[in-house]
mmCIF file with all atom_site columns, C-alpha atoms in Angstrom:
data_model
loop_
_atom_site.group_PDB
_atom_site.id
_atom_site.type_symbol
_atom_site.label_atom_id
_atom_site.label_alt_id
_atom_site.label_comp_id
_atom_site.label_asym_id
_atom_site.label_entity_id
_atom_site.label_seq_id
_atom_site.pdbx_PDB_ins_code
_atom_site.Cartn_x
_atom_site.Cartn_y
_atom_site.Cartn_z
_atom_site.occupancy
_atom_site.B_iso_or_equiv
_atom_site.pdbx_formal_charge
_atom_site.auth_seq_id
_atom_site.auth_comp_id
_atom_site.auth_asym_id
_atom_site.auth_atom_id
_atom_site.pdbx_PDB_model_num
ATOM 1   C CA . LEU K 1 1   ? 6.390   -9.810  17.282  1.00 0.00 ? 1   LEU K CA 1
ATOM 2   C CA . GLY K 1 2   ? 8.857   -8.710  19.779  1.00 0.00 ? 2   GLY K CA 1
ATOM 3   C CA . ILE K 1 3   ? 8.856   -5.179  21.147  1.00 0.00 ? 3   ILE K CA 1
ATOM 4   C CA . PHE K 1 4   ? 10.881  -3.980  18.395  1.00 0.00 ? 4   PHE K CA 1
ATOM 5   C CA . ASP K 1 5   ? 11.408  -5.677  14.986  1.00 0.00 ? 5   ASP K CA 1
ATOM 6   C CA . VAL K 1 6   ? 13.293  -4.187  12.053  1.00 0.00 ? 6   VAL K CA 1
ATOM 7   C CA . TYR K 1 7   ? 13.466  -6.019  8.583   1.00 0.00 ? 7   TYR K CA 1
ATOM 8   C CA . GLY K 1 8   ? 14.681  -5.353  5.118   1.00 0.00 ? 8   GLY K CA 1
ATOM 9   C CA . SER K 1 9   ? 15.464  -6.817  1.820   1.00 0.00 ? 9   SER K CA 1
ATOM 10  C CA . TRP K 1 10  ? 17.271  -5.918  -1.363  1.00 0.00 ? 10  TRP K CA 1
ATOM 11  C CA . GLY K 1 11  ? 16.979  -7.633  -4.962  1.00 0.00 ? 11  GLY K CA 1
ATOM 12  C CA . GLN K 1 12  ? 18.122  -7.288  -8.342  1.00 0.00 ? 12  GLN K CA 1
ATOM 13  C CA . THR K 1 13  ? 17.019  -8.685  -11.725 1.00 0.00 ? 13  THR K CA 1
ATOM 14  C CA . ARG K 1 14  ? 18.225  -8.677  -15.333 1.00 0.00 ? 14  ARG K CA 1
ATOM 15  C CA . ASN K 1 15  ? 17.356  -10.827 -18.272 1.00 0.00 ? 15  ASN K CA 1
ATOM 16  C CA . ASN K 1 16  ? 20.488  -10.027 -20.176 1.00 0.00 ? 16  ASN K CA 1
ATOM 17  C CA . LEU K 1 17  ? 22.823  -11.299 -18.544 1.00 0.00 ? 17  LEU K CA 1
ATOM 18  C CA . GLU K 1 18  ? 25.319  -11.377 -21.487 1.00 0.00 ? 18  GLU K CA 1
ATOM 19  C CA . ARG K 1 19  ? 24.581  -7.585  -22.319 1.00 0.00 ? 19  ARG K CA 1
ATOM 20  C CA . ASN K 1 20  ? 24.295  -8.112  -25.655 1.00 0.00 ? 20  ASN K CA 1
ATOM 21  C CA . SER K 1 21  ? 23.305  -4.773  -27.255 1.00 0.00 ? 21  SER K CA 1
ATOM 22  C CA . ALA K 1 22  ? 21.260  -5.968  -29.952 1.00 0.00 ? 22  ALA K CA 1
ATOM 23  C CA . ALA K 1 23  ? 18.736  -7.634  -27.424 1.00 0.00 ? 23  ALA K CA 1
ATOM 24  C CA . THR K 1 24  ? 16.185  -5.869  -25.197 1.00 0.00 ? 24  THR K CA 1
ATOM 25  C CA . ASP K 1 25  ? 17.581  -5.555  -21.690 1.00 0.00 ? 25  ASP K CA 1
ATOM 26  C CA . PHE K 1 26  ? 15.073  -5.408  -18.781 1.00 0.00 ? 26  PHE K CA 1
ATOM 27  C CA . PHE K 1 27  ? 16.767  -4.371  -15.418 1.00 0.00 ? 27  PHE K CA 1
ATOM 28  C CA . SER K 1 28  ? 15.053  -3.873  -12.016 1.00 0.00 ? 28  SER K CA 1
ATOM 29  C CA . ARG K 1 29  ? 16.592  -3.242  -8.373  1.00 0.00 ? 29  ARG K CA 1
ATOM 30  C CA . GLN K 1 30  ? 14.260  -3.442  -5.080  1.00 0.00 ? 30  GLN K CA 1
ATOM 31  C CA . LYS K 1 31  ? 14.660  -2.120  -1.853  1.00 0.00 ? 31  LYS K CA 1
ATOM 32  C CA . SER K 1 32  ? 12.556  -2.359  1.462   1.00 0.00 ? 32  SER K CA 1
ATOM 33  C CA . ALA K 1 33  ? 12.778  -1.785  4.986   1.00 0.00 ? 33  ALA K CA 1
ATOM 34  C CA . GLY K 1 34  ? 10.448  -1.913  7.518   1.00 0.00 ? 34  GLY K CA 1
ATOM 35  C CA . VAL K 1 35  ? 10.004  -1.776  11.514  1.00 0.00 ? 35  VAL K CA 1
ATOM 36  C CA . ASN K 1 36  ? 7.339   -2.961  13.993  1.00 0.00 ? 36  ASN K CA 1
ATOM 37  C CA . VAL K 1 37  ? 7.388   -1.387  17.448  1.00 0.00 ? 37  VAL K CA 1
ATOM 38  C CA . ARG K 1 38  ? 5.216   -2.424  20.293  1.00 0.00 ? 38  ARG K CA 1
ATOM 39  C CA . LEU K 1 39  ? 4.363   0.668   22.437  1.00 0.00 ? 39  LEU K CA 1
ATOM 40  C CA . PRO K 1 40  ? 3.005   1.225   26.039  1.00 0.00 ? 40  PRO K CA 1
ATOM 41  C CA . PHE K 1 41  ? -0.760  1.191   26.485  1.00 0.00 ? 41  PHE K CA 1
ATOM 42  C CA . ARG K 1 42  ? -1.101  -1.748  23.844  1.00 0.00 ? 42  ARG K CA 1
ATOM 43  C CA . PHE K 1 43  ? -0.417  0.716   21.005  1.00 0.00 ? 43  PHE K CA 1
ATOM 44  C CA . GLY K 1 44  ? 1.527   -1.029  17.935  1.00 0.00 ? 44  GLY K CA 1
ATOM 45  C CA . LEU K 1 45  ? 3.226   1.137   15.272  1.00 0.00 ? 45  LEU K CA 1
ATOM 46  C CA . SER K 1 46  ? 4.501   -0.120  12.143  1.00 0.00 ? 46  SER K CA 1
ATOM 47  C CA . GLY K 1 47  ? 6.265   1.796   9.157   1.00 0.00 ? 47  GLY K CA 1
ATOM 48  C CA . SER K 1 48  ? 7.934   0.587   5.844   1.00 0.00 ? 48  SER K CA 1
ATOM 49  C CA . VAL K 1 49  ? 9.259   1.838   2.865   1.00 0.00 ? 49  VAL K CA 1
ATOM 50  C CA . SER K 1 50  ? 9.670   0.094   -0.296  1.00 0.00 ? 50  SER K CA 1
ATOM 51  C CA . LYS K 1 51  ? 11.545  1.616   -3.793  1.00 0.00 ? 51  LYS K CA 1
ATOM 52  C CA . ILE K 1 52  ? 11.516  -0.252  -7.125  1.00 0.00 ? 52  ILE K CA 1
ATOM 53  C CA . ASP K 1 53  ? 13.325  0.932   -10.126 1.00 0.00 ? 53  ASP K CA 1
ATOM 54  C CA . LEU K 1 54  ? 13.077  -0.377  -13.635 1.00 0.00 ? 54  LEU K CA 1
ATOM 55  C CA . GLU K 1 55  ? 14.756  0.015   -16.872 1.00 0.00 ? 55  GLU K CA 1
ATOM 56  C CA . THR K 1 56  ? 14.057  -0.980  -20.282 1.00 0.00 ? 56  THR K CA 1
ATOM 57  C CA . ARG K 1 57  ? 16.441  -0.538  -22.994 1.00 0.00 ? 57  ARG K CA 1
ATOM 58  C CA . THR K 1 58  ? 15.390  -1.624  -26.435 1.00 0.00 ? 58  THR K CA 1
ATOM 59  C CA . PRO K 1 59  ? 17.883  -1.322  -29.258 1.00 0.00 ? 59  PRO K CA 1
ATOM 60  C CA . GLY K 1 60  ? 16.539  1.469   -31.610 1.00 0.00 ? 60  GLY K CA 1
ATOM 61  C CA . GLN K 1 61  ? 14.375  2.969   -29.226 1.00 0.00 ? 61  GLN K CA 1
ATOM 62  C CA . LEU K 1 62  ? 14.308  5.336   -26.124 1.00 0.00 ? 62  LEU K CA 1
ATOM 63  C CA . ASP K 1 63  ? 15.087  3.627   -22.863 1.00 0.00 ? 63  ASP K CA 1
ATOM 64  C CA . GLN K 1 64  ? 11.991  3.563   -20.500 1.00 0.00 ? 64  GLN K CA 1
ATOM 65  C CA . LEU K 1 65  ? 12.906  4.300   -16.685 1.00 0.00 ? 65  LEU K CA 1
ATOM 66  C CA . SER K 1 66  ? 10.849  4.051   -13.918 1.00 0.00 ? 66  SER K CA 1
ATOM 67  C CA . ASN K 1 67  ? 11.110  4.915   -10.357 1.00 0.00 ? 67  ASN K CA 1
ATOM 68  C CA . ASN K 1 68  ? 8.474   3.919   -7.888  1.00 0.00 ? 68  ASN K CA 1
ATOM 69  C CA . ARG K 1 69  ? 8.354   4.284   -3.809  1.00 0.00 ? 69  ARG K CA 1
ATOM 70  C CA . GLN K 1 70  ? 5.712   3.421   -1.302  1.00 0.00 ? 70  GLN K CA 1
ATOM 71  C CA . LEU K 1 71  ? 5.687   4.461   2.141   1.00 0.00 ? 71  LEU K CA 1
ATOM 72  C CA . ASN K 1 72  ? 3.057   2.924   4.640   1.00 0.00 ? 72  ASN K CA 1
ATOM 73  C CA . ILE K 1 73  ? 2.738   3.869   8.645   1.00 0.00 ? 73  ILE K CA 1
ATOM 74  C CA . ASN K 1 74  ? 0.182   2.108   10.477  1.00 0.00 ? 74  ASN K CA 1
ATOM 75  C CA . LEU K 1 75  ? -0.925  2.709   14.380  1.00 0.00 ? 75  LEU K CA 1
ATOM 76  C CA . THR K 1 76  ? -2.887  0.249   15.748  1.00 0.00 ? 76  THR K CA 1
ATOM 77  C CA . ARG K 1 77  ? -4.888  -0.193  19.111  1.00 0.00 ? 77  ARG K CA 1
ATOM 78  C CA . PRO K 1 78  ? -7.183  -2.965  20.454  1.00 0.00 ? 78  PRO K CA 1
ATOM 79  C CA . VAL K 1 79  ? -10.205 -1.503  22.432  1.00 0.00 ? 79  VAL K CA 1
ATOM 80  C CA . TRP K 1 80  ? -12.802 -3.631  23.957  1.00 0.00 ? 80  TRP K CA 1
ATOM 81  C CA . GLY K 1 81  ? -12.812 -6.361  21.121  1.00 0.00 ? 81  GLY K CA 1
ATOM 82  C CA . HIS K 1 82  ? -12.457 -3.765  18.488  1.00 0.00 ? 82  HIS K CA 1
ATOM 83  C CA . ASN K 1 83  ? -9.103  -3.441  16.443  1.00 0.00 ? 83  ASN K CA 1
ATOM 84  C CA . LEU K 1 84  ? -8.532  0.069   15.458  1.00 0.00 ? 84  LEU K CA 1
ATOM 85  C CA . ARG K 1 85  ? -6.109  1.116   12.971  1.00 0.00 ? 85  ARG K CA 1
ATOM 86  C CA . VAL K 1 86  ? -4.969  4.461   11.430  1.00 0.00 ? 86  VAL K CA 1
ATOM 87  C CA . GLY K 1 87  ? -3.002  4.103   8.430   1.00 0.00 ? 87  GLY K CA 1
ATOM 88  C CA . PHE K 1 88  ? -0.705  6.507   6.077   1.00 0.00 ? 88  PHE K CA 1
ATOM 89  C CA . GLN K 1 89  ? 0.215   5.539   2.560   1.00 0.00 ? 89  GLN K CA 1
ATOM 90  C CA . GLN K 1 90  ? 2.293   7.662   0.129   1.00 0.00 ? 90  GLN K CA 1
ATOM 91  C CA . LEU K 1 91  ? 2.790   6.080   -3.599  1.00 0.00 ? 91  LEU K CA 1
ATOM 92  C CA . ASP K 1 92  ? 5.701   7.989   -5.550  1.00 0.00 ? 92  ASP K CA 1
ATOM 93  C CA . LEU K 1 93  ? 5.515   7.059   -9.242  1.00 0.00 ? 93  LEU K CA 1
ATOM 94  C CA . GLN K 1 94  ? 7.940   8.570   -11.690 1.00 0.00 ? 94  GLN K CA 1
ATOM 95  C CA . SER K 1 95  ? 8.661   7.943   -15.340 1.00 0.00 ? 95  SER K CA 1
ATOM 96  C CA . LEU K 1 96  ? 10.454  9.957   -17.892 1.00 0.00 ? 96  LEU K CA 1
ATOM 97  C CA . ASP K 1 97  ? 7.445   11.875  -18.817 1.00 0.00 ? 97  ASP K CA 1
ATOM 98  C CA . SER K 1 98  ? 5.107   11.736  -16.116 1.00 0.00 ? 98  SER K CA 1
ATOM 99  C CA . ARG K 1 99  ? 5.243   12.217  -12.271 1.00 0.00 ? 99  ARG K CA 1
ATOM 100 C CA . GLN K 1 100 ? 2.553   11.102  -9.803  1.00 0.00 ? 100 GLN K CA 1
ATOM 101 C CA . ARG K 1 101 ? 2.041   11.152  -6.118  1.00 0.00 ? 101 ARG K CA 1
ATOM 102 C CA . LEU K 1 102 ? -0.753  9.460   -4.317  1.00 0.00 ? 102 LEU K CA 1
ATOM 103 C CA . ARG K 1 103 ? -1.598  9.824   -0.524  1.00 0.00 ? 103 ARG K CA 1
ATOM 104 C CA . PHE K 1 104 ? -3.954  7.676   1.485   1.00 0.00 ? 104 PHE K CA 1
ATOM 105 C CA . LEU K 1 105 ? -5.420  8.469   5.261   1.00 0.00 ? 105 LEU K CA 1
ATOM 106 C CA . GLU K 1 106 ? -7.495  5.516   6.374   1.00 0.00 ? 106 GLU K CA 1
ATOM 107 C CA . LEU K 1 107 ? -9.386  5.034   9.638   1.00 0.00 ? 107 LEU K CA 1
ATOM 108 C CA . GLU K 1 108 ? -10.191 1.264   10.277  1.00 0.00 ? 108 GLU K CA 1
ATOM 109 C CA . ASP K 1 109 ? -12.295 -0.925  12.761  1.00 0.00 ? 109 ASP K CA 1
ATOM 110 C CA . SER K 1 110 ? -12.802 -4.402  12.858  1.00 0.00 ? 110 SER K CA 1
ATOM 111 C CA . PHE K 1 111 ? -14.852 -6.376  15.573  1.00 0.00 ? 111 PHE K CA 1
ATOM 112 C CA . ARG K 1 112 ? -15.342 -10.189 16.319  1.00 0.00 ? 112 ARG K CA 1
ATOM 113 C CA . VAL K 1 113 ? -18.353 -11.564 17.701  1.00 0.00 ? 113 VAL K CA 1
ATOM 114 C CA . LYS K 1 114 ? -17.977 -15.137 18.081  1.00 0.00 ? 114 LYS K CA 1
ATOM 115 C CA . ARG K 1 115 ? -17.569 -16.648 14.607  1.00 0.00 ? 115 ARG K CA 1
ATOM 116 C CA . PHE K 1 116 ? -18.171 -13.203 12.898  1.00 0.00 ? 116 PHE K CA 1
ATOM 117 C CA . THR K 1 117 ? -15.646 -10.630 11.872  1.00 0.00 ? 117 THR K CA 1
ATOM 118 C CA . LEU K 1 118 ? -17.196 -7.103  11.039  1.00 0.00 ? 118 LEU K CA 1
ATOM 119 C CA . SER K 1 119 ? -14.984 -4.236  9.596   1.00 0.00 ? 119 SER K CA 1
ATOM 120 C CA . GLY K 1 120 ? -15.412 -0.944  8.154   1.00 0.00 ? 120 GLY K CA 1
ATOM 121 C CA . ALA K 1 121 ? -12.870 1.711   7.052   1.00 0.00 ? 121 ALA K CA 1
ATOM 122 C CA . ALA K 1 122 ? -12.937 5.236   5.375   1.00 0.00 ? 122 ALA K CA 1
ATOM 123 C CA . ARG K 1 123 ? -9.988  6.392   3.300   1.00 0.00 ? 123 ARG K CA 1
ATOM 124 C CA . LEU K 1 124 ? -9.452  9.860   1.997   1.00 0.00 ? 124 LEU K CA 1
ATOM 125 C CA . GLN K 1 125 ? -7.178  9.737   -1.185  1.00 0.00 ? 125 GLN K CA 1
ATOM 126 C CA . ARG K 1 126 ? -5.183  12.293  -2.807  1.00 0.00 ? 126 ARG K CA 1
ATOM 127 C CA . SER K 1 127 ? -3.839  12.131  -6.287  1.00 0.00 ? 127 SER K CA 1
ATOM 128 C CA . VAL K 1 128 ? -1.334  14.692  -7.606  1.00 0.00 ? 128 VAL K CA 1
ATOM 129 C CA . SER K 1 129 ? -0.485  14.298  -11.311 1.00 0.00 ? 129 SER K CA 1
ATOM 130 C CA . GLY K 1 130 ? -0.670  17.641  -13.152 1.00 0.00 ? 130 GLY K CA 1
ATOM 131 C CA . GLU K 1 131 ? -4.221  18.302  -11.198 1.00 0.00 ? 131 GLU K CA 1
ATOM 132 C CA . ARG K 1 132 ? -5.216  17.617  -7.560  1.00 0.00 ? 132 ARG K CA 1
ATOM 133 C CA . ARG K 1 133 ? -7.888  15.102  -7.121  1.00 0.00 ? 133 ARG K CA 1
ATOM 134 C CA . ASN K 1 134 ? -9.493  14.214  -3.673  1.00 0.00 ? 134 ASN K CA 1
ATOM 135 C CA . SER K 1 135 ? -11.564 11.081  -3.190  1.00 0.00 ? 135 SER K CA 1
ATOM 136 C CA . LEU K 1 136 ? -13.272 9.456   -0.502  1.00 0.00 ? 136 LEU K CA 1
ATOM 137 C CA . TYR K 1 137 ? -13.652 5.665   -0.089  1.00 0.00 ? 137 TYR K CA 1
ATOM 138 C CA . PHE K 1 138 ? -16.147 3.382   1.971   1.00 0.00 ? 138 PHE K CA 1
ATOM 139 C CA . ARG K 1 139 ? -15.234 -0.143  2.827   1.00 0.00 ? 139 ARG K CA 1
ATOM 140 C CA . GLY K 1 140 ? -17.318 -2.871  4.989   1.00 0.00 ? 140 GLY K CA 1
ATOM 141 C CA . GLY K 1 141 ? -16.639 -6.312  5.152   1.00 0.00 ? 141 GLY K CA 1
ATOM 142 C CA . VAL K 1 142 ? -18.173 -9.597  7.126   1.00 0.00 ? 142 VAL K CA 1
ATOM 143 C CA . GLN K 1 143 ? -16.340 -12.760 7.710   1.00 0.00 ? 143 GLN K CA 1
ATOM 144 C CA . PHE K 1 144 ? -17.814 -15.947 8.829   1.00 0.00 ? 144 PHE K CA 1
ATOM 145 C CA . GLN K 1 145 ? -15.550 -18.758 10.156  1.00 0.00 ? 145 GLN K CA 1
ATOM 146 C CA . LEU K 1 146 ? -16.689 -22.392 10.496  1.00 0.00 ? 146 LEU K CA 1
ATOM 147 C CA . SER K 1 147 ? -14.106 -24.866 11.375  1.00 0.00 ? 147 SER K CA 1
ATOM 148 C CA . ASN K 1 148 ? -12.072 -25.380 8.299   1.00 0.00 ? 148 ASN K CA 1
ATOM 149 C CA . VAL K 1 149 ? -14.778 -22.854 6.437   1.00 0.00 ? 149 VAL K CA 1
ATOM 150 C CA . ASN K 1 150 ? -14.404 -19.275 5.575   1.00 0.00 ? 150 ASN K CA 1
ATOM 151 C CA . VAL K 1 151 ? -16.916 -17.043 3.978   1.00 0.00 ? 151 VAL K CA 1
ATOM 152 C CA . TYR K 1 152 ? -16.369 -13.385 3.465   1.00 0.00 ? 152 TYR K CA 1
ATOM 153 C CA . THR K 1 153 ? -17.519 -10.557 1.501   1.00 0.00 ? 153 THR K CA 1
ATOM 154 C CA . TYR K 1 154 ? -16.055 -7.150  1.046   1.00 0.00 ? 154 TYR K CA 1
ATOM 155 C CA . LEU K 1 155 ? -17.795 -3.811  -0.393  1.00 0.00 ? 155 LEU K CA 1
ATOM 156 C CA . GLU K 1 156 ? -16.024 -0.722  -1.527  1.00 0.00 ? 156 GLU K CA 1
ATOM 157 C CA . GLN K 1 157 ? -17.409 2.621   -2.512  1.00 0.00 ? 157 GLN K CA 1
ATOM 158 C CA . GLY K 1 158 ? -15.816 5.627   -3.608  1.00 0.00 ? 158 GLY K CA 1
ATOM 159 C CA . LYS K 1 159 ? -16.604 8.884   -4.703  1.00 0.00 ? 159 LYS K CA 1
ATOM 160 C CA . ASP K 1 160 ? -14.413 11.778  -6.313  1.00 0.00 ? 160 ASP K CA 1
ATOM 161 C CA . LEU K 1 161 ? -14.889 14.922  -4.096  1.00 0.00 ? 161 LEU K CA 1
ATOM 162 C CA . ALA K 1 162 ? -13.835 16.859  -7.203  1.00 0.00 ? 162 ALA K CA 1
ATOM 163 C CA . ASN K 1 163 ? -16.170 15.404  -9.720  1.00 0.00 ? 163 ASN K CA 1
ATOM 164 C CA . SER K 1 164 ? -18.862 12.912  -8.502  1.00 0.00 ? 164 SER K CA 1
ATOM 165 C CA . THR K 1 165 ? -19.405 11.984  -12.432 1.00 0.00 ? 165 THR K CA 1
ATOM 166 C CA . LEU K 1 166 ? -16.209 9.679   -12.541 1.00 0.00 ? 166 LEU K CA 1
ATOM 167 C CA . PHE K 1 167 ? -17.829 7.158   -10.146 1.00 0.00 ? 167 PHE K CA 1
#
């Protein structure tokens, strides 16, 4: 990782290269770009955006279109053996008859002691799809490393803040 890194990619796929109108046509276009920046005082900032557009055309049926976008932003800093991270993520999912937006704000800490790595995180998640729903998630993990062997476990527990009977 340099002081400033930029990356990007673009791709396009299609199954019906002959454009045969009697065959089902699947078409996708993917774009992504990101940046990593090393900031003063050992802070790190990274961000990325990805977009995927999907089209399905089947003879005699309505075309199916889907446009999806994901945005990620992370701020990190090591502090006395801890690796602290604040992350924000937004997903925008759109098809012909529905639109959904998910937002996540996450705080995470991981700490290494000899062969053990301990981690914990809390995530506030907001979903908007006709109605707004807020959920809170907690995650913890333990990893043990011994030469060529890694043993790990993770646990995530969530609670819907509007209706706790859903989880």
